[in-house]
Amino acid sequence: MTDPIEPWSPDAPGVLRLPSGRLVRGRGLRHPLPDGPAPTYAVYLLGKEPPEVPWEARWLRWPDFRLPADRAEAAEVFRDVRERAAGERVEVACGGGRGRTGTALACLAVLDGVPPEEAVAYVRRHYDRHAVETPWQRRYVRRFAP
């Protein structure tokens, strides 16, 4: 029998609490790894393959200031992230931690019950007030359907 995984601290930097109570950490890879426990699973939203990390990770090809290269794959990844966040320390990260990360977190909020037209505001209120940087990222969230 394995020990349960200690969840993220809800008040730790970058941690977003979804309406269901699930916790997901967003961050920018250009910044140092925050203090505290490491993720058990991470999704890296980058235009090129991310460096190796000592935890399980997945790369979702997503160029800076753009949208995911494969939107069907992105939706699948977001559903997986939401499910895994129920019992793991899941991290979503891009270079700066705002545009792509904020967009992904907003899509997670939609999957968790936030209406699509309110998801950007939800993430800006609970994660980073500058999250979801471009008009096309905001439109992507509004049109995101679970």
Coordinates of C-alpha atoms in Angstrom, one line a residue:
M1 CA 0.0 0.0 0.0
T2 CA 1.4 3.4 -1.0
D3 CA 1.3 6.4 1.2
P4 CA -1.1 9.2 0.1
I5 CA 0.6 12.1 -1.7
E6 CA 0.8 15.3 0.3
P7 CA -1.2 17.9 -1.7
W8 CA 0.0 21.4 -2.6
S9 CA -0.4 23.9 0.1
P10 CA -3.4 26.0 -1.0
D11 CA -1.5 29.3 -0.2
A12 CA 1.7 28.3 -1.9
P13 CA 2.8 30.5 -4.8
G14 CA 1.1 29.7 -8.1
V15 CA -1.4 27.2 -6.6
L16 CA -4.9 27.5 -8.0
R17 CA -7.9 26.0 -6.2
L18 CA -10.5 24.8 -8.7
P19 CA -14.2 25.0 -7.6
S20 CA -14.1 21.2 -6.8
G21 CA -11.2 21.8 -4.4
R22 CA -8.6 20.3 -6.6
L23 CA -5.3 22.1 -6.5
V24 CA -3.0 22.8 -9.5
R25 CA 0.2 24.8 -9.5
G26 CA 1.0 27.1 -12.4
R27 CA 4.4 28.6 -12.8
G28 CA 6.9 30.1 -15.2
L29 CA 9.9 27.9 -16.1
R30 CA 12.1 31.0 -16.3
H31 CA 11.7 31.4 -12.6
P32 CA 13.3 29.2 -9.9
L33 CA 11.5 26.1 -8.7
P34 CA 9.4 27.2 -5.7
D35 CA 10.2 26.0 -2.2
G36 CA 8.3 23.0 -1.0
P37 CA 7.5 19.6 -2.5
A38 CA 8.1 18.9 -6.2
P39 CA 5.3 18.0 -8.5
T40 CA 4.4 14.4 -9.1
Y41 CA 3.2 15.2 -12.6
A42 CA 3.7 18.2 -14.8
V43 CA 2.6 19.4 -18.2
Y44 CA 5.0 21.8 -20.0
L45 CA 3.4 24.1 -22.6
L46 CA 6.3 25.1 -24.8
G47 CA 7.2 25.5 -28.5
K48 CA 10.2 23.2 -28.1
E49 CA 10.8 20.1 -26.0
P50 CA 11.4 20.9 -22.3
P51 CA 14.4 19.8 -20.4
E52 CA 14.3 16.5 -18.4
V53 CA 12.9 16.7 -14.9
P54 CA 13.0 14.1 -12.1
W55 CA 9.1 13.7 -12.0
E56 CA 6.7 12.4 -14.6
A57 CA 6.1 15.1 -17.2
R58 CA 4.4 15.6 -20.6
W59 CA 5.1 18.1 -23.3
L60 CA 2.2 19.9 -25.0
R61 CA 3.6 21.7 -28.1
W62 CA 2.4 25.3 -27.6
P63 CA 4.4 28.2 -29.0
D64 CA 4.7 31.4 -26.9
F65 CA 1.8 33.8 -27.3
R66 CA -0.1 31.3 -29.5
L67 CA -2.5 28.4 -29.1
P68 CA -1.8 24.7 -28.7
A69 CA -0.5 23.1 -31.9
D70 CA -3.0 20.3 -31.5
R71 CA -6.3 21.4 -29.8
A72 CA -7.7 17.9 -29.5
E73 CA -4.5 16.7 -27.7
A74 CA -4.7 19.8 -25.5
A75 CA -8.3 19.0 -24.4
E76 CA -7.2 15.5 -23.6
V77 CA -4.2 16.7 -21.6
F78 CA -6.4 19.2 -19.6
R79 CA -8.9 16.4 -18.8
D80 CA -6.0 14.2 -17.6
V81 CA -4.5 17.1 -15.5
R82 CA -7.9 17.7 -13.8
E83 CA -8.3 14.0 -13.0
R84 CA -4.8 13.6 -11.7
A85 CA -5.1 16.8 -9.6
A86 CA -7.6 14.9 -7.4
G87 CA -4.7 12.9 -5.8
E88 CA -1.4 14.2 -7.1
R89 CA 0.6 17.4 -7.1
V90 CA 0.1 18.5 -10.7
E91 CA 2.0 21.5 -12.2
V92 CA 1.2 23.3 -15.5
A93 CA 4.0 25.6 -16.7
C94 CA 5.2 27.6 -19.7
G95 CA 8.1 30.1 -20.0
G96 CA 6.6 33.0 -18.0
G97 CA 3.7 31.3 -16.3
R98 CA 1.0 33.7 -17.5
G99 CA -0.2 33.4 -21.1
R100 CA -0.2 29.7 -21.9
T101 CA -0.3 28.6 -18.3
G102 CA -3.2 30.9 -17.6
T103 CA -5.0 29.7 -20.6
A104 CA -4.6 26.1 -19.6
L105 CA -5.7 26.9 -16.1
A106 CA -8.8 28.6 -17.4
C107 CA -9.6 25.5 -19.5
L108 CA -9.2 23.4 -16.3
A109 CA -11.6 25.8 -14.6
V110 CA -14.1 25.2 -17.4
L111 CA -13.7 21.4 -17.0
D112 CA -14.3 21.9 -13.3
G113 CA -17.6 23.8 -13.8
V114 CA -16.7 27.4 -14.3
P115 CA -18.7 28.8 -17.3
P116 CA -16.4 29.5 -20.2
E117 CA -17.2 33.2 -20.3
E118 CA -16.2 33.5 -16.6
A119 CA -13.0 31.3 -16.6
V120 CA -10.5 33.9 -17.5
A121 CA -11.7 36.2 -14.8
Y122 CA -11.7 33.3 -12.3
V123 CA -8.0 32.5 -13.1
R124 CA -7.1 36.2 -13.0
R125 CA -8.7 36.5 -9.6
H126 CA -7.3 33.3 -8.1
Y127 CA -4.0 32.8 -9.9
D128 CA -2.5 35.8 -11.6
R129 CA -4.2 39.1 -12.6
H130 CA -2.2 39.1 -15.9
A131 CA -3.1 35.5 -16.9
V132 CA -4.3 34.7 -20.4
E133 CA -2.4 37.3 -22.3
T134 CA -3.7 37.5 -25.8
P135 CA -7.2 38.1 -27.4
W136 CA -7.0 34.7 -29.2
Q137 CA -6.1 32.9 -25.9
R138 CA -9.2 34.5 -24.3
R139 CA -11.3 33.5 -27.3
Y140 CA -9.9 29.9 -27.0
V141 CA -11.1 29.7 -23.4
R142 CA -14.5 31.1 -24.2
R143 CA -14.9 28.5 -27.0
F144 CA -13.4 25.6 -25.0
A145 CA -16.0 22.9 -24.5
P146 CA -15.5 19.9 -22.2

